[in-house]
PDB file of C-alpha atoms in Angstrom:
ATOM      1  CA  ASP A   1     -55.988 -38.982  10.568  1.00  0.00           C
ATOM      2  CA  PHE A   2     -53.697 -40.976  12.806  1.00  0.00           C
ATOM      3  CA  LEU A   3     -51.262 -42.687  10.498  1.00  0.00           C
ATOM      4  CA  PRO A   4     -48.906 -44.833  12.491  1.00  0.00           C
ATOM      5  CA  LEU A   5     -45.447 -43.913  11.303  1.00  0.00           C
ATOM      6  CA  LYS A   6     -42.296 -45.270  12.859  1.00  0.00           C
ATOM      7  CA  CYS A   7     -39.398 -42.872  13.437  1.00  0.00           C
ATOM      8  CA  ASP A   8     -36.295 -44.251  11.733  1.00  0.00           C
ATOM      9  CA  ALA A   9     -34.009 -42.783  14.418  1.00  0.00           C
ATOM     10  CA  CYS A  10     -35.601 -43.672  17.749  1.00  0.00           C
ATOM     11  CA  GLY A  11     -38.101 -46.373  16.636  1.00  0.00           C
ATOM     12  CA  GLU A  12     -41.129 -44.759  18.312  1.00  0.00           C
ATOM     13  CA  VAL A  13     -44.513 -44.548  16.546  1.00  0.00           C
ATOM     14  CA  PHE A  14     -45.993 -41.121  15.730  1.00  0.00           C
ATOM     15  CA  CYS A  15     -48.775 -39.537  13.715  1.00  0.00           C
ATOM     16  CA  LYS A  16     -48.080 -37.571  10.536  1.00  0.00           C
ATOM     17  CA  ASP A  17     -47.936 -34.311  12.520  1.00  0.00           C
ATOM     18  CA  HIS A  18     -45.190 -35.519  14.850  1.00  0.00           C
ATOM     19  CA  ILE A  19     -43.031 -37.767  12.676  1.00  0.00           C
ATOM     20  CA  ARG A  20     -40.339 -35.118  12.048  1.00  0.00           C
ATOM     21  CA  TYR A  21     -37.393 -35.246  14.452  1.00  0.00           C
ATOM     22  CA  ASP A  22     -37.977 -31.696  15.669  1.00  0.00           C
ATOM     23  CA  ASP A  23     -41.709 -32.249  16.181  1.00  0.00           C
ATOM     24  CA  HIS A  24     -41.235 -35.081  18.675  1.00  0.00           C
ATOM     25  CA  LYS A  25     -37.872 -33.867  20.015  1.00  0.00           C
ATOM     26  CA  CYS A  26     -36.158 -37.057  18.932  1.00  0.00           C
ATOM     27  CA  SER A  27     -33.181 -37.827  21.151  1.00  0.00           C
ATOM     28  CA  SER A  28     -31.657 -40.062  18.455  1.00  0.00           C
ATOM     29  CA  ALA A  29     -31.922 -37.615  15.551  1.00  0.00           C
ATOM     30  CA  TYR A  30     -28.163 -37.052  15.506  1.00  0.00           C
ATOM     31  CA  LYS A  31     -27.709 -40.650  14.308  1.00  0.00           C
ATOM     32  CA  LYS A  32     -29.577 -39.892  11.077  1.00  0.00           C
ATOM     33  CA  ASN A  33     -28.407 -36.328  10.597  1.00  0.00           C
ATOM     34  CA  VAL A  34     -26.219 -36.333   7.481  1.00  0.00           C
ATOM     35  CA  GLN A  35     -25.258 -32.662   7.575  1.00  0.00           C
ATOM     36  CA  VAL A  36     -21.618 -31.853   8.124  1.00  0.00           C
ATOM     37  CA  PRO A  37     -21.167 -29.277  10.895  1.00  0.00           C
ATOM     38  CA  VAL A  38     -18.949 -26.283  10.176  1.00  0.00           C
ATOM     39  CA  CYS A  39     -16.721 -24.667  12.777  1.00  0.00           C
ATOM     40  CA  PRO A  40     -18.176 -21.219  13.569  1.00  0.00           C
ATOM     41  CA  LEU A  41     -14.691 -19.734  14.033  1.00  0.00           C
ATOM     42  CA  CYS A  42     -12.569 -21.037  11.145  1.00  0.00           C
ATOM     43  CA  ASN A  43     -15.404 -22.110   8.760  1.00  0.00           C
ATOM     44  CA  THR A  44     -13.875 -25.572   8.325  1.00  0.00           C
ATOM     45  CA  PRO A  45     -16.162 -28.603   7.873  1.00  0.00           C
ATOM     46  CA  ILE A  46     -15.782 -30.965  10.821  1.00  0.00           C
ATOM     47  CA  PRO A  47     -16.137 -34.705  10.066  1.00  0.00           C
ATOM     48  CA  VAL A  48     -18.516 -36.464  12.452  1.00  0.00           C
ATOM     49  CA  GLN A  49     -18.596 -40.233  12.749  1.00  0.00           C
ATOM     50  CA  LYS A  50     -21.911 -42.076  12.915  1.00  0.00           C
ATOM     51  CA  GLY A  51     -23.236 -42.074  16.463  1.00  0.00           C
ATOM     52  CA  GLU A  52     -21.247 -39.035  17.615  1.00  0.00           C
ATOM     53  CA  VAL A  53     -22.960 -35.872  18.801  1.00  0.00           C
ATOM     54  CA  PRO A  54     -21.964 -33.000  16.435  1.00  0.00           C
ATOM     55  CA  ASP A  55     -21.887 -30.393  19.222  1.00  0.00           C
ATOM     56  CA  ILE A  56     -19.305 -32.375  21.164  1.00  0.00           C
ATOM     57  CA  VAL A  57     -17.134 -32.980  18.078  1.00  0.00           C
ATOM     58  CA  VAL A  58     -17.187 -29.287  17.083  1.00  0.00           C
ATOM     59  CA  GLY A  59     -16.393 -28.299  20.683  1.00  0.00           C
ATOM     60  CA  ALA A  60     -13.404 -30.661  20.696  1.00  0.00           C
ATOM     61  CA  HIS A  61     -12.217 -29.179  17.392  1.00  0.00           C
ATOM     62  CA  ILE A  62     -12.403 -25.651  18.824  1.00  0.00           C
ATOM     63  CA  ASP A  63     -10.464 -26.721  21.930  1.00  0.00           C
ATOM     64  CA  MET A  64      -7.773 -28.737  20.144  1.00  0.00           C
ATOM     65  CA  ASP A  65      -7.014 -27.941  16.497  1.00  0.00           C
ATOM     66  CA  CYS A  66      -9.002 -24.890  15.401  1.00  0.00           C
ATOM     67  CA  LYS A  67      -6.919 -22.652  13.124  1.00  0.00           C
ATOM     68  CA  TYR A  68      -8.903 -19.499  13.973  1.00  0.00           C
ATOM     69  CA  ASN A  69      -6.744 -16.403  14.375  1.00  0.00           C
ATOM     70  CA  PRO A  70      -8.669 -13.384  15.713  1.00  0.00           C
ATOM     71  CA  ALA A  71      -5.825 -11.055  14.715  1.00  0.00           C
ATOM     72  CA  GLN A  72      -6.223 -12.137  11.096  1.00  0.00           C
ATOM     73  CA  GLN A  73      -9.777 -10.768  11.008  1.00  0.00           C
ATOM     74  CA  LYS A  74      -8.603  -7.325  12.088  1.00  0.00           C
ATOM     75  CA  GLN A  75      -5.721  -6.973   9.610  1.00  0.00           C
ATOM     76  CA  LYS A  76      -6.001  -3.995   7.327  1.00  0.00           C
ATOM     77  CA  ILE A  77      -4.894  -4.168   3.725  1.00  0.00           C
ATOM     78  CA  PHE A  78      -4.052  -0.516   3.122  1.00  0.00           C
ATOM     79  CA  THR A  79      -1.364   0.079   5.737  1.00  0.00           C
ATOM     80  CA  ASN A  80       1.310   2.079   3.879  1.00  0.00           C
ATOM     81  CA  LYS A  81       0.628   5.754   4.560  1.00  0.00           C
ATOM     82  CA  CYS A  82       1.848   8.505   2.247  1.00  0.00           C
ATOM     83  CA  ILE A  83       4.380  10.753   4.003  1.00  0.00           C
ATOM     84  CA  LYS A  84       3.586  13.885   1.978  1.00  0.00           C
ATOM     85  CA  PRO A  85       2.260  16.516   4.423  1.00  0.00           C
ATOM     86  CA  GLY A  86      -1.514  16.817   4.207  1.00  0.00           C
ATOM     87  CA  CYS A  87      -2.040  13.546   2.303  1.00  0.00           C
ATOM     88  CA  LYS A  88      -3.989  10.854   4.141  1.00  0.00           C
ATOM     89  CA  ARG A  89      -4.024   8.199   1.419  1.00  0.00           C
ATOM     90  CA  ARG A  90      -2.801   4.689   2.089  1.00  0.00           C
ATOM     91  CA  GLU A  91      -1.611   2.055  -0.351  1.00  0.00           C
ATOM     92  CA  MET A  92      -1.542  -1.733  -0.270  1.00  0.00           C
ATOM     93  CA  MET A  93       2.138  -1.854  -1.245  1.00  0.00           C
ATOM     94  CA  LYS A  94       5.019   0.444  -0.375  1.00  0.00           C
ATOM     95  CA  VAL A  95       5.847   2.927  -3.141  1.00  0.00           C
ATOM     96  CA  PHE A  96       9.342   4.298  -2.493  1.00  0.00           C
ATOM     97  CA  CYS A  97      10.868   7.343  -4.157  1.00  0.00           C
ATOM     98  CA  GLU A  98      14.218   6.408  -5.721  1.00  0.00           C
ATOM     99  CA  GLN A  99      15.732   9.766  -4.788  1.00  0.00           C
ATOM    100  CA  CYS A 100      14.674  10.398  -1.197  1.00  0.00           C
ATOM    101  CA  GLY A 101      13.544   6.877  -0.182  1.00  0.00           C
ATOM    102  CA  GLY A 102      10.221   8.097   1.212  1.00  0.00           C
ATOM    103  CA  ASN A 103       7.025   6.044   1.049  1.00  0.00           C
ATOM    104  CA  PHE A 104       4.275   7.771  -0.948  1.00  0.00           C
ATOM    105  CA  CYS A 105       0.864   7.075  -2.435  1.00  0.00           C
ATOM    106  CA  ILE A 106       0.390   6.555  -6.165  1.00  0.00           C
ATOM    107  CA  LYS A 107      -0.547  10.205  -6.634  1.00  0.00           C
ATOM    108  CA  HIS A 108       2.662  11.516  -4.992  1.00  0.00           C
ATOM    109  CA  ARG A 109       5.152   8.831  -6.126  1.00  0.00           C
ATOM    110  CA  HIS A 110       7.040  11.008  -8.614  1.00  0.00           C
ATOM    111  CA  PRO A 111       9.734  13.375  -7.251  1.00  0.00           C
ATOM    112  CA  LEU A 112       8.017  16.491  -8.640  1.00  0.00           C
ATOM    113  CA  ASP A 113       4.702  15.500  -7.038  1.00  0.00           C
ATOM    114  CA  HIS A 114       6.054  15.392  -3.481  1.00  0.00           C
ATOM    115  CA  GLU A 115       8.665  18.167  -3.690  1.00  0.00           C
ATOM    116  CA  CYS A 116      11.500  15.664  -3.374  1.00  0.00           C
ATOM    117  CA  LYS A 117      14.516  16.763  -1.347  1.00  0.00           C
ATOM    118  CA  GLY A 118      16.644  13.722  -2.313  1.00  0.00           C
ATOM    119  CA  SER A 119      18.570  15.237  -5.242  1.00  0.00           C
ATOM    120  CA  ARG A 120      18.411  18.599  -6.910  1.00  0.00           C
ATOM    121  CA  GLN A 121      17.879  17.270 -10.461  1.00  0.00           C
ATOM    122  CA  PRO A 122      14.535  15.480 -10.944  1.00  0.00           C
ATOM    123  CA  LEU A 123      14.792  12.364 -13.095  1.00  0.00           C
ATOM    124  CA  SER A 124      11.687  13.167 -15.129  1.00  0.00           C
ATOM    125  CA  LYS A 125       8.972  15.743 -15.446  1.00  0.00           C
ATOM    126  CA  ALA A 126       6.125  13.223 -15.101  1.00  0.00           C
TER     127      ALA A 126
END
């Protein structure tokens, strides 16, 4: 079953079991590899010119112009904590009381819901 097949990357002759680049550990496989490597940090596709080694190009991208920001991965969305005693809810946006100026969650946003001390007359009985 030896079928002489010529590797299109390195030019060597192999049988059908060893014609794949990985099977014969082709040192010229990168010349025929048409996949676009993606930066593992910023998930940006990195253009590789014909004849360049993708690992070296991605490494240069990481060293020079990678836009990866590790602090951005850790940012929390719900950062605005309700100041009503006992409430541990957080909201994405600040919800201020018009009377006392405190930051509350949606549940405690109305003056009657957080026992507002801003003015004696509540604006509504919502």
